[in-house]
DNA sequence: CGGGAAACAGAAACCGGTTACAGCGACGAT
DNA sequence: ATCGTCGCTGTAACCGGTTTCTGTTTCCCG
């Protein structure tokens, strides 16, 4: 029963066979006679032997693990990402290492260190330097999630500028809104940068002058609440609409606006990006862009797992998953009847 | 420069020394003459050698890693937990493995498997069976976060029943409210179970009959919105107050209530538990109980790291961190002036 | 009955580090 | 001059598995 200190050699001694035979039985490889198999299995069963992961990994030259690097922010987006990644790695018996860079300066070194503990690393765009990314890719397969990979490093991303442009055009043309503000920091992440670009492009396409600067804040719900405080007080005229870089800030703005007695969308139009579960449920429901976050991470894990199998090292190319414009009440579109809301 | 296939023996051959010397130099242990050190460092530098983690771990008999098991739910609570854990493990050069059970049936086996890849495991209460927990603890140090550990397994938790009772007494006695409902599923997690107990205890202490059943829903913001839909429609009389098992559902209920034109706290009182960042920023600000989530996880990591050092295996005892009642506007207490809100 | 192939078991090398132990030279003390 | 000590270095064993390679049977077929 004492499973602690059991090794192949110990089991071999007990079963009266060689270590090779024990290994073959425990792995189901090679040819073993019925008699031998029985003896070995009996010893294994009796002493609760399970092969040590380290020895196995060392011999195989593989860790059986994937790494996931993300900035260390709160919210549904990142848990969703983690779970999408994990749900794909788990069935392949690969464990998942995570690293929160917290946007610290030594994160490059930490990522490199992670590179020698796993068989592949997925990095959220904007968390580590391009230099570190390239050095990392020299050792293990690397995939960038939600951002561009430098060099020929593979990337998995959602379609951002197109759908953000479509959303902005919808507000400008269909609802006739003007004086839109964009909430989000384009410097902070490639995703936001692309959305800001799409936002401006839509303006130019329609001959409208876009705002010169975004409202550069973080991506958390609390940031949205702060924006509402800043934007909706005093004698300042209300903006025509608040286009947020993600749903979390949009929900923050929404809560802040409703809490100040503003009516959405009559007094203020608000839109988000991501389509997190809450967005369909609030009143008014949030107009947003649906993004397959879980799929993004799952796809990254799949790429890494296949790349880890072959010596043909890093996967190439850039995979762009489609997004979908979701029009709900918060932009002024007629809200679907509550029963059919998804 | 080719760091790939460099081993101790290779470096030793190049530098013209023995593997022992290389190891001593790279680890800074033992006595090495200046001349030897120089030669070795030169070879290491020139060929970009970094010792392989697997070989080192195998020799040391330690993985240099901690595991974190959580159910796989979204939201700020879990990202907070992950980061608290990671921020403590990182500086000790321990990597963090995560496992989302998704409340699947085979999670016990997965947890056991994780047990042989790490030096210690932290498990969120309610995610794996007691049996699996005990088997796991036979191999590696184990700490339960936010829940009771079976046997003498250590646990780190926040004070739940007392602060929830204090909050409930405040609503019943100070605000004179009746017909409170409790939102949360006591079966789902030990935390919620303790809070439900505190809620009922406060009723009994004041001679008020508590509700027989909680509104048993999940812990996500979307669940709160659904509760608002269910609770606040039609001819049903409004409850006197909605006491939520955590802030996320409370924020969901708040958004749902505000979206229906209800005034909080005049028409409906809402309280939460956790004090997530958003709760202080919404209007009205959410009355809640502050819980040191990050600290909880960090403390668990610390316990595991010290336990992993010594052969004295699993840590014992149960550590209970204090919580703090935070009275804000959503229960009817006078809201602090906006400038001083924290 | 002889020959070849297939089935099976074990010894030993290997994965990439760490470290106990032994050996060797230089130095100081007796 | 001799002995002990100290400082440094190398050899080899070890961590716990997998796998190659060799050798022995056994079986089948001509």
XYZ file of C-alpha atoms (C1' of nucleotides) in Angstrom:
744
model
C 0.000 0.000 0.000
C 2.899 2.341 0.621
C 3.058 3.874 -2.814
C 5.704 6.357 -1.801
C 9.062 4.765 -2.349
C 8.204 2.214 -4.997
C 10.422 2.234 -8.050
C 10.653 0.110 -11.161
C 13.613 -1.776 -9.782
C 11.847 -2.464 -6.530
C 8.797 -3.837 -8.320
C 11.077 -5.839 -10.602
C 12.822 -7.389 -7.613
C 9.528 -8.257 -5.939
C 7.994 -9.736 -9.065
C 11.213 -11.546 -9.896
C 11.537 -10.002 -13.331
C 13.675 -7.334 -14.967
C 12.955 -3.625 -14.943
C 12.408 -3.757 -18.684
C 9.519 -6.111 -18.224
C 7.960 -3.949 -15.540
C 8.216 -0.953 -17.815
C 6.690 -2.869 -20.692
C 3.781 -4.013 -18.597
C 3.115 -0.631 -17.074
C 3.182 0.988 -20.502
C 1.534 -1.733 -22.495
C 4.384 -1.684 -24.995
C 6.310 -4.619 -26.407
C 5.552 -8.275 -25.918
C 5.087 -9.805 -22.507
C 3.908 -13.297 -21.711
C 0.753 -13.793 -19.729
C 2.617 -15.273 -16.784
C 5.021 -12.331 -16.533
C 2.282 -9.790 -16.927
C 0.311 -11.407 -14.133
C 3.255 -11.408 -11.746
C 4.094 -7.775 -12.486
C 0.531 -6.546 -12.244
C 0.159 -8.347 -8.955
C 3.214 -6.648 -7.514
C 2.122 -3.277 -8.863
C -1.341 -3.711 -7.428
C -0.150 -4.951 -4.090
C 2.276 -2.111 -3.486
C 0.325 0.617 -5.209
C 3.089 1.486 -7.626
C 2.622 4.325 -10.075
C 5.551 5.388 -12.268
C 7.142 8.666 -11.286
C 6.435 11.482 -13.653
C 9.925 12.950 -13.493
C 11.745 9.783 -14.463
C 9.335 9.199 -17.262
C 9.595 12.767 -18.525
C 13.377 12.697 -18.378
C 13.578 9.490 -20.366
C 11.015 10.691 -22.889
C 12.690 14.068 -23.191
C 9.294 15.649 -22.842
C 7.582 17.364 -19.965
C 3.971 16.547 -20.683
C 3.019 20.113 -19.920
C 2.006 23.304 -21.643
C 2.497 26.844 -20.412
C 0.078 29.748 -20.465
C 1.291 33.293 -19.916
C -1.177 36.045 -19.195
C -0.912 39.523 -17.748
C -2.632 38.849 -14.449
C -5.846 40.755 -14.675
C -9.142 39.795 -13.163
C -12.403 39.145 -14.866
C -14.337 36.626 -16.897
C -12.189 37.017 -19.991
C -9.109 35.480 -18.427
C -10.821 32.689 -16.565
C -12.549 31.860 -19.809
C -9.202 31.786 -21.550
C -7.619 29.609 -18.902
C -10.447 27.150 -19.040
C -10.489 26.926 -22.800
C -6.786 26.163 -22.704
C -7.045 23.706 -19.878
C -10.010 21.866 -21.311
C -7.983 21.081 -24.410
C -4.752 20.180 -22.631
C -6.345 17.982 -19.998
C -7.571 15.179 -22.255
C -4.071 14.883 -23.730
C -2.741 14.310 -20.225
C -0.747 17.499 -20.407
C -0.659 19.608 -17.306
C -0.986 23.371 -17.556
C 1.532 25.786 -16.064
C 0.442 29.350 -15.664
C 2.453 32.473 -15.285
C 1.015 35.872 -14.414
C 3.443 38.504 -15.556
C 1.648 41.259 -13.660
C 3.330 43.387 -16.303
C 6.485 43.302 -14.232
C 9.849 44.021 -15.717
C 11.382 40.627 -14.982
C 8.600 38.807 -16.768
C 10.832 38.120 -19.761
C 13.193 36.083 -17.641
C 10.317 34.238 -16.035
C 8.877 33.343 -19.390
C 12.236 32.035 -20.566
C 12.473 29.959 -17.420
C 9.025 28.564 -18.062
C 10.240 27.610 -21.511
C 12.422 24.915 -20.027
C 9.685 23.333 -17.991
C 7.078 22.790 -20.665
C 6.690 21.478 -24.197
C 5.008 24.584 -25.542
C 3.921 28.023 -24.456
C 0.887 30.133 -25.278
C 1.329 33.823 -24.617
C -1.408 36.428 -24.471
C -0.505 39.259 -26.807
C 1.185 42.226 -25.195
C 2.487 40.484 -22.088
C 6.120 39.874 -22.998
C 8.612 41.549 -25.289
C 9.103 40.435 -28.866
C 12.708 39.661 -28.073
C 11.789 37.285 -25.282
C 9.186 35.711 -27.522
C 11.741 34.965 -30.210
C 14.243 33.551 -27.738
C 11.494 31.420 -26.263
C 10.454 30.157 -29.680
C 14.013 28.958 -30.242
C 13.473 26.382 -27.522
C 9.830 25.378 -27.625
C 6.795 25.861 -29.856
C 5.103 29.169 -29.134
C 1.682 30.518 -30.006
C 0.497 34.058 -29.401
C -3.137 34.430 -28.393
C -4.973 37.627 -29.246
C -2.056 39.414 -30.784
C 0.484 39.288 -33.592
C 3.454 36.982 -33.325
C 6.790 38.537 -34.209
C 8.727 36.801 -36.945
C 7.001 33.627 -38.043
C 5.601 32.751 -34.644
C 2.079 31.417 -34.943
C -0.839 33.412 -33.622
C -4.476 32.746 -32.900
C -6.723 35.751 -32.816
C -10.239 36.986 -33.280
C -11.247 39.259 -36.111
C -11.154 42.689 -34.466
C -10.962 45.681 -36.818
C -13.665 44.509 -39.191
C -16.312 43.844 -36.594
C -15.457 46.950 -34.610
C -15.766 48.975 -37.827
C -19.129 47.346 -38.534
C -20.314 48.177 -35.031
C -19.159 51.785 -35.349
C -20.772 52.151 -38.774
C -23.979 50.834 -37.269
C -23.929 53.566 -34.622
C -22.962 56.315 -37.031
C -25.137 55.407 -39.996
C -28.112 53.434 -38.698
C -28.600 55.352 -35.453
C -27.239 58.655 -36.728
C -25.046 59.129 -33.679
C -22.112 61.521 -33.502
C -19.483 62.414 -30.895
C -18.693 58.817 -30.023
C -15.969 58.160 -27.514
C -13.761 55.087 -27.455
C -12.931 53.607 -24.037
C -9.794 51.498 -23.892
C -6.031 51.765 -24.043
C -4.643 50.827 -27.486
C -1.133 50.678 -26.033
C -2.184 48.064 -23.523
C -3.006 45.191 -25.825
C -2.991 44.353 -29.519
C -6.694 43.551 -29.352
C -7.610 47.016 -28.153
C -5.254 48.550 -30.681
C -7.045 46.789 -33.542
C -10.428 47.796 -32.193
C -9.381 51.409 -31.910
C -8.176 51.209 -35.510
C -11.494 49.762 -36.665
C -13.355 52.451 -34.764
C -11.434 55.204 -36.529
C -11.581 53.533 -39.920
C -15.389 53.408 -39.792
C -15.464 57.120 -39.088
C -13.246 57.904 -42.040
C -15.251 55.623 -44.328
C -18.337 57.693 -43.585
C -16.573 61.027 -43.768
C -16.898 61.680 -40.067
C -13.971 62.980 -38.078
C -13.084 60.457 -35.391
C -11.968 61.582 -31.946
C -8.242 62.210 -31.769
C -7.679 60.301 -28.575
C -9.264 57.309 -26.886
C -10.231 57.326 -23.227
C -7.234 55.244 -22.278
C -8.148 53.138 -19.254
C -7.781 49.517 -18.223
C -10.035 46.622 -19.109
C -11.663 45.954 -15.772
C -15.233 46.637 -14.775
C -14.010 49.108 -12.179
C -12.329 51.111 -14.932
C -15.662 51.432 -16.682
C -17.302 52.726 -13.538
C -14.563 55.318 -13.225
C -15.082 56.371 -16.829
C -18.767 56.859 -16.113
C -17.875 59.032 -13.140
C -15.508 61.085 -15.224
C -17.631 61.339 -18.350
C -21.124 61.781 -17.047
C -20.792 64.427 -14.368
C -20.994 68.186 -14.340
C -21.957 70.499 -17.126
C -20.116 68.563 -19.809
C -22.390 67.555 -22.687
C -23.017 63.820 -22.847
C -21.181 61.951 -25.582
C -23.332 60.544 -28.331
C -22.241 57.061 -27.455
C -19.621 55.175 -25.468
C -17.859 52.479 -27.453
C -15.923 50.278 -25.040
C -12.989 48.037 -25.854
C -14.582 45.154 -23.968
C -17.781 44.154 -22.219
C -16.420 44.493 -18.727
C -15.740 48.191 -19.017
C -19.014 48.609 -20.891
C -20.873 46.991 -18.013
C -19.052 49.294 -15.649
C -20.118 52.311 -17.674
C -23.662 50.954 -17.823
C -23.852 50.490 -14.061
C -22.427 53.945 -13.534
C -24.879 55.535 -15.956
C -27.932 53.769 -14.563
C -26.819 54.599 -11.045
C -26.807 58.295 -12.023
C -30.345 58.065 -13.291
C -29.463 58.135 -16.959
C -31.577 56.084 -19.311
C -29.835 53.721 -21.697
C -30.122 53.964 -24.671
C -32.375 57.049 -24.649
C -29.883 59.339 -22.885
C -26.720 57.435 -23.683
C -25.713 54.622 -26.007
C -23.183 52.072 -24.725
C -21.539 49.164 -26.561
C -19.015 46.526 -25.584
C -16.891 43.796 -27.104
C -16.640 40.084 -26.162
C -20.235 39.097 -25.400
C -19.644 37.781 -21.898
C -22.640 35.967 -20.394
C -23.772 38.908 -18.293
C -24.117 41.173 -21.333
C -27.161 39.370 -22.665
C -28.868 39.527 -19.283
C -28.561 43.101 -18.151
C -31.306 45.616 -18.857
C -30.903 46.985 -21.388
C -28.976 44.103 -22.959
C -25.574 45.118 -24.202
C -24.853 45.551 -27.889
C -21.463 43.949 -28.448
C -19.333 41.729 -30.655
C -19.206 38.050 -29.939
C -15.707 36.666 -29.704
C -14.925 32.949 -29.267
C -12.563 33.304 -26.323
C -12.637 29.679 -25.244
C -12.076 28.542 -28.815
C -9.134 30.868 -29.157
C -7.369 29.304 -26.220
C -8.398 25.777 -27.160
C -7.049 26.273 -30.655
C -3.759 27.528 -29.257
C -3.485 24.456 -27.061
C -4.204 22.201 -30.013
C -1.498 23.855 -32.094
C 1.014 23.411 -29.300
C 0.097 19.800 -28.680
C 0.556 18.821 -32.311
C 3.760 20.833 -32.575
C 5.141 19.233 -29.423
C 4.704 15.832 -31.018
C 6.999 16.365 -33.949
C 10.552 17.718 -34.030
C 9.297 20.114 -36.675
C 9.295 22.792 -34.073
C 7.215 25.955 -33.996
C 3.866 26.095 -35.765
C 3.497 28.828 -38.322
C 0.818 31.045 -39.720
C -1.849 33.117 -38.167
C -5.329 31.833 -37.501
C -8.139 34.385 -37.340
C -11.441 33.233 -35.887
C -14.571 35.058 -37.000
C -16.485 37.403 -34.717
C -20.134 38.344 -34.865
C -21.911 41.627 -34.362
C -24.609 41.277 -31.688
C -27.188 44.063 -31.716
C -29.191 44.442 -28.530
C -30.945 47.188 -26.645
C -28.063 49.310 -25.391
C -27.402 50.873 -28.818
C -31.017 51.738 -29.433
C -31.957 48.685 -31.450
C -35.278 47.136 -30.453
C -34.633 44.684 -27.664
C -35.637 41.112 -28.479
C -38.552 39.913 -26.405
C -37.216 38.684 -23.033
C -38.247 35.107 -23.618
C -36.112 34.745 -26.708
C -33.082 36.640 -25.455
C -30.002 34.517 -25.623
C 24.654 30.003 -28.995
C 22.793 26.778 -29.665
C 21.406 26.295 -26.196
C 19.368 23.293 -27.247
C 21.468 20.218 -26.845
C 23.960 21.397 -24.249
C 24.428 19.119 -21.277
C 26.695 19.161 -18.271
C 28.954 16.581 -19.831
C 29.223 18.529 -23.041
C 30.172 21.700 -21.219
C 32.605 19.739 -19.106
C 34.258 18.344 -22.213
C 34.525 21.787 -23.808
C 35.892 23.457 -20.701
C 38.227 20.566 -20.065
C 36.888 19.890 -16.592
C 34.665 17.331 -14.916
C 30.910 17.407 -14.730
C 31.136 17.869 -10.990
C 32.982 21.118 -11.446
C 30.472 22.368 -13.973
C 27.658 21.570 -11.608
C 29.452 23.277 -8.743
C 30.014 26.405 -10.756
C 26.500 26.566 -12.107
C 25.077 26.107 -8.623
C 27.611 28.100 -6.660
C 28.156 25.200 -4.267
C 31.419 23.708 -3.088
C 34.919 25.054 -3.676
C 36.135 25.917 -7.141
C 39.379 27.696 -8.043
C 39.225 30.941 -9.919
C 40.843 29.448 -12.983
C 38.345 26.609 -13.227
C 35.405 28.878 -12.624
C 36.528 31.153 -15.394
C 36.910 28.321 -17.891
C 33.505 26.895 -17.039
C 31.705 30.215 -17.100
C 33.272 30.965 -20.453
C 32.027 27.711 -21.915
C 28.591 28.195 -20.397
C 28.379 31.714 -21.721
C 29.653 30.855 -25.149
C 27.240 28.003 -25.734
C 24.303 29.434 -23.836
C 23.981 26.493 -21.498
C 21.178 26.414 -18.926
C 20.715 23.303 -16.810
C 17.695 21.229 -17.725
C 14.902 21.426 -15.234
C 13.980 17.754 -15.455
C 17.436 16.423 -14.681
C 17.760 18.792 -11.801
C 14.333 17.955 -10.431
C 14.977 14.242 -10.709
C 18.252 14.480 -8.855
C 16.772 16.720 -6.198
C 13.698 14.540 -5.851
C 11.592 17.664 -6.018
C 9.520 19.174 -8.797
C 9.811 22.837 -7.978
C 6.119 23.261 -8.604
C 2.864 23.717 -6.750
C -0.607 22.750 -7.892
C -3.832 24.686 -7.654
C -7.166 22.980 -8.128
C -10.285 25.023 -8.675
C -13.740 24.300 -10.016
C -13.476 26.210 -13.263
C -15.832 29.083 -12.851
C -15.441 32.545 -14.250
C -15.219 35.819 -12.431
C -12.927 38.015 -10.409
C -12.857 35.734 -7.393
C -10.953 32.980 -9.121
C -8.523 35.136 -11.019
C -7.833 36.864 -7.728
C -7.192 33.503 -6.120
C -4.913 32.359 -8.903
C -2.877 35.509 -8.731
C -2.536 35.461 -4.970
C -1.229 31.934 -5.235
C 1.048 32.652 -8.136
C 2.479 35.816 -6.638
C 3.680 33.815 -3.659
C 4.983 30.815 -5.585
C 6.809 32.806 -8.223
C 9.486 34.369 -6.020
C 10.362 30.909 -4.691
C 10.991 29.803 -8.257
C 8.145 27.342 -8.059
C 5.952 27.056 -11.093
C 2.193 26.799 -10.717
C 0.135 23.993 -12.236
C -3.559 24.542 -12.482
C -6.385 22.094 -12.832
C -9.979 23.048 -13.546
C -12.175 20.213 -12.407
C -15.243 21.638 -14.154
C -16.997 19.558 -11.505
C -16.503 16.538 -13.706
C -16.645 13.049 -12.333
C -13.095 12.079 -13.235
C -11.653 15.035 -11.392
C -10.539 12.833 -8.499
C -8.237 10.882 -10.771
C -6.908 14.061 -12.323
C -6.119 15.502 -8.926
C -4.280 12.355 -7.931
C -2.311 12.524 -11.144
C -1.417 16.115 -10.421
C -0.167 14.940 -7.049
C 2.764 13.240 -8.702
C 3.850 16.237 -10.685
C 4.106 18.819 -7.925
C 5.471 19.269 -4.420
C 2.199 20.424 -2.927
C -1.409 21.015 -3.855
C -3.916 23.655 -2.861
C -7.527 22.696 -3.420
C -10.505 25.003 -3.381
C -13.085 23.618 -0.993
C -15.833 21.572 -2.589
C -14.032 20.653 -5.789
C -12.857 17.123 -5.032
C -14.048 14.327 -2.787
C -12.734 13.875 0.725
C -11.478 10.457 -0.224
C -9.356 11.820 -3.045
C -8.109 14.547 -0.773
C -6.890 12.045 1.804
C -5.216 9.882 -0.808
C -3.563 12.964 -2.234
C -2.350 14.057 1.183
C -0.626 10.697 1.586
C 1.753 11.714 -1.186
C 2.218 15.465 -0.987
C 1.361 18.318 1.359
C -2.194 19.505 0.804
C -4.013 22.655 1.847
C -7.705 23.310 1.399
C -8.649 26.887 0.548
C -12.053 28.174 1.581
C -13.334 24.969 3.040
C -12.740 22.375 5.738
C -10.028 19.801 5.281
C -11.040 16.233 6.113
C -8.909 14.507 8.711
C -6.006 16.669 9.779
C -5.473 18.288 6.405
C -4.652 21.947 6.791
C -7.090 24.590 5.645
C -7.007 28.315 5.058
C -10.308 30.101 5.165
C -12.022 33.355 5.796
C -14.301 33.919 8.742
C -17.743 33.367 7.215
C -20.571 32.653 9.646
C -19.735 35.425 12.093
C -19.554 38.241 9.580
C -22.582 37.006 7.679
C -24.501 36.894 10.951
C -23.359 40.432 11.745
C -24.475 41.615 8.323
C -27.854 39.921 8.706
C -28.335 41.331 12.208
C -27.572 44.760 10.808
C -30.347 44.401 8.252
C -32.852 42.956 10.698
C -32.130 45.130 13.720
C -30.649 48.399 12.484
C -32.756 48.718 9.348
C -35.757 46.847 10.667
C -36.039 44.729 7.524
C -37.996 41.483 7.289
C -38.584 38.862 4.609
C -34.942 38.638 3.596
C -34.008 36.117 0.952
C -30.642 34.397 0.694
C -29.211 33.916 -2.790
C -26.672 31.137 -3.137
C -26.386 27.373 -3.123
C -25.117 25.991 0.216
C -24.539 22.611 -1.407
C -22.180 24.123 -3.933
C -19.372 25.253 -1.696
C -18.409 25.231 1.982
C -18.163 29.016 1.937
C -21.759 29.457 0.891
C -22.837 26.826 3.356
C -21.256 28.743 6.240
C -22.775 31.990 5.068
C -26.213 30.440 4.858
C -25.726 29.146 8.407
C -24.725 32.598 9.654
C -27.726 34.123 7.909
C -30.098 31.750 9.658
C -28.352 32.029 13.007
C -28.767 35.814 13.041
C -32.494 35.361 12.445
C -32.832 32.934 15.326
C -30.771 35.165 17.619
C -33.282 37.934 17.076
C -36.318 35.711 17.292
C -37.134 36.067 13.618
C -38.078 33.065 11.548
C -35.552 32.645 8.759
C -36.655 31.515 5.324
C -36.741 27.747 5.009
C -34.897 27.577 1.710
C -32.234 29.652 0.009
C -32.535 30.741 -3.597
C -30.068 28.108 -4.745
C -28.232 29.431 -7.781
C -24.633 29.637 -8.933
C -22.076 32.260 -8.043
C -21.766 34.076 -11.333
C -22.997 37.542 -12.154
C -25.363 36.066 -14.727
C -26.990 34.020 -11.972
C -27.724 37.205 -10.085
C -29.364 38.752 -13.099
C -31.528 35.673 -13.451
C -32.510 35.901 -9.807
C -33.546 39.504 -10.348
C -35.677 38.412 -13.291
C -37.300 35.703 -11.243
C -37.722 37.657 -8.024
C -38.719 41.078 -9.171
C -41.379 40.481 -11.790
C -45.130 40.146 -11.719
C -47.474 40.676 -8.835
C -45.196 39.016 -6.271
C -44.405 41.271 -3.327
C -40.812 42.412 -3.246
C -38.601 40.788 -0.646
C -37.398 43.042 2.135
C -33.818 42.488 1.122
C -31.668 40.253 -1.022
C -28.663 38.832 0.793
C -26.303 37.339 -1.773
C -23.636 34.741 -1.139
C -21.084 36.811 -3.052
C -20.612 40.167 -4.708
C -20.884 38.885 -8.247
C -24.442 37.668 -7.854
C -25.251 40.790 -5.834
C -24.015 42.968 -8.683
C -26.129 40.908 -11.045
C -29.197 41.438 -8.893
C -28.351 45.136 -8.644
C -28.059 45.542 -12.384
C -31.293 43.637 -12.874
C -33.119 45.732 -10.306
C -31.866 49.058 -11.611
C -32.674 47.992 -15.152
C -36.274 47.418 -14.081
C -36.517 50.904 -12.646
C -36.327 49.857 -9.011
C -34.511 52.168 -6.647
C -31.838 50.712 -4.391
C -32.002 50.844 -1.408
C -35.391 52.621 -1.242
C -37.356 49.883 -3.034
C -34.982 47.012 -2.438
C -31.967 46.330 -0.251
C -29.133 44.260 -1.717
C -25.956 42.983 -0.042
C -23.023 40.936 -1.205
C -19.943 39.166 0.122
C -16.273 39.494 -0.956
C -15.858 43.212 -1.604
C -14.615 42.943 -5.164
C -13.291 46.214 -6.628
C -16.464 46.992 -8.562
C -18.619 46.896 -5.434
C -17.214 50.123 -4.063
C -17.747 51.916 -7.353
C -21.298 51.135 -8.375
C -24.152 53.447 -7.463
C -25.347 52.745 -4.895
C -22.153 51.212 -3.514
C -22.623 47.654 -2.368
C -22.811 46.737 1.302
C -20.721 43.610 1.663
C -18.119 41.736 3.703
C -14.496 42.185 2.855
C -12.634 38.933 2.432
C -8.865 38.727 1.848
C -8.980 36.445 -1.184
C -5.452 37.091 -2.371
C -4.106 36.588 1.127
C -5.967 33.329 1.444
C -4.274 31.911 -1.606
C -0.909 33.418 -0.749
C -1.062 31.903 2.713
C -1.878 28.514 1.221
C 1.117 28.775 -1.086
C 3.365 29.723 1.827
C 2.209 26.740 3.848
C 2.912 24.419 0.954
C 6.326 25.880 0.248
C 7.515 25.458 3.820
C 6.000 21.982 4.030
C 7.671 20.952 0.790
C 11.037 21.823 2.308
C 10.941 19.400 5.171
C 10.158 15.686 5.182
C 7.658 16.485 7.944
C 4.923 16.142 5.417
C 1.501 17.739 5.468
C 0.916 20.961 7.382
C -1.767 20.818 10.028
C -4.293 23.085 11.594
C -6.783 25.463 10.211
C -6.044 29.120 9.659
C -8.981 31.514 9.682
C -8.392 35.000 8.336
C -10.603 37.802 9.615
C -13.292 39.415 7.506
C -14.726 42.875 7.826
C -18.246 44.181 7.501
C -18.394 46.992 4.940
C -21.526 49.124 5.167
C -22.301 51.182 2.078
C -25.360 52.574 0.365
C -27.078 49.459 -0.928
C -28.396 48.454 2.505
C -29.762 51.881 3.304
C -26.799 53.169 5.240
C -25.794 56.723 4.360
C -23.390 56.561 1.442
C -19.970 58.021 2.160
C -19.236 61.125 0.158
C -18.009 60.119 -3.296
C -14.576 61.594 -2.794
C -13.818 59.392 0.181
C -15.227 56.162 -1.164
C -12.609 53.488 -1.182
C 15.395 -33.607 -38.611
C 17.342 -29.067 -39.755
C 16.719 -24.147 -40.409
C 14.549 -19.730 -39.896
C 11.478 -16.721 -37.847
C 8.860 -15.091 -34.201
C 8.092 -14.454 -29.235
C 9.858 -13.162 -25.159
C 13.167 -11.861 -21.175
C 17.053 -9.437 -19.330
C 21.477 -6.707 -19.149
C 23.018 -2.387 -19.902
C 23.002 2.139 -21.792
C 20.737 6.367 -21.617
C 18.046 10.799 -20.377
C 20.669 15.302 -17.561
C 21.631 16.613 -13.697
C 23.751 16.254 -8.279
C 26.899 14.614 -4.905
C 29.541 11.158 -1.846
C 33.892 9.803 -1.866
C 38.560 9.369 -3.025
C 42.813 11.269 -4.709
C 46.286 14.611 -5.193
C 49.231 18.533 -4.388
C 50.710 22.319 -1.436
C 51.463 24.031 2.871
C 52.443 24.430 7.887
C 53.736 22.269 12.105
C 56.516 19.075 14.716
C 61.993 14.986 6.804
C 57.387 13.517 7.951
C 52.828 13.883 8.972
C 48.315 16.160 8.914
C 45.352 19.382 7.047
C 43.263 22.026 3.759
C 41.776 23.105 -0.900
C 40.539 21.614 -5.004
C 39.215 18.195 -8.692
C 37.577 13.998 -10.832
C 35.314 9.370 -10.863
C 31.383 7.046 -10.352
C 27.018 6.178 -8.343
C 22.470 7.729 -8.123
C 17.647 9.819 -9.026
C 13.482 6.668 -11.765
C 12.177 5.666 -15.590
C 12.556 3.874 -21.134
C 14.662 1.473 -24.829
C 18.110 -0.876 -27.607
C 20.271 -4.887 -28.284
C 21.413 -9.463 -27.494
C 20.311 -14.135 -26.292
C 17.310 -17.958 -25.462
C 13.207 -20.534 -26.442
C 9.670 -22.121 -28.983
C 7.185 -22.958 -33.018
C 6.448 -23.819 -37.750
C 7.627 -25.476 -42.095
C 10.177 -27.785 -45.623
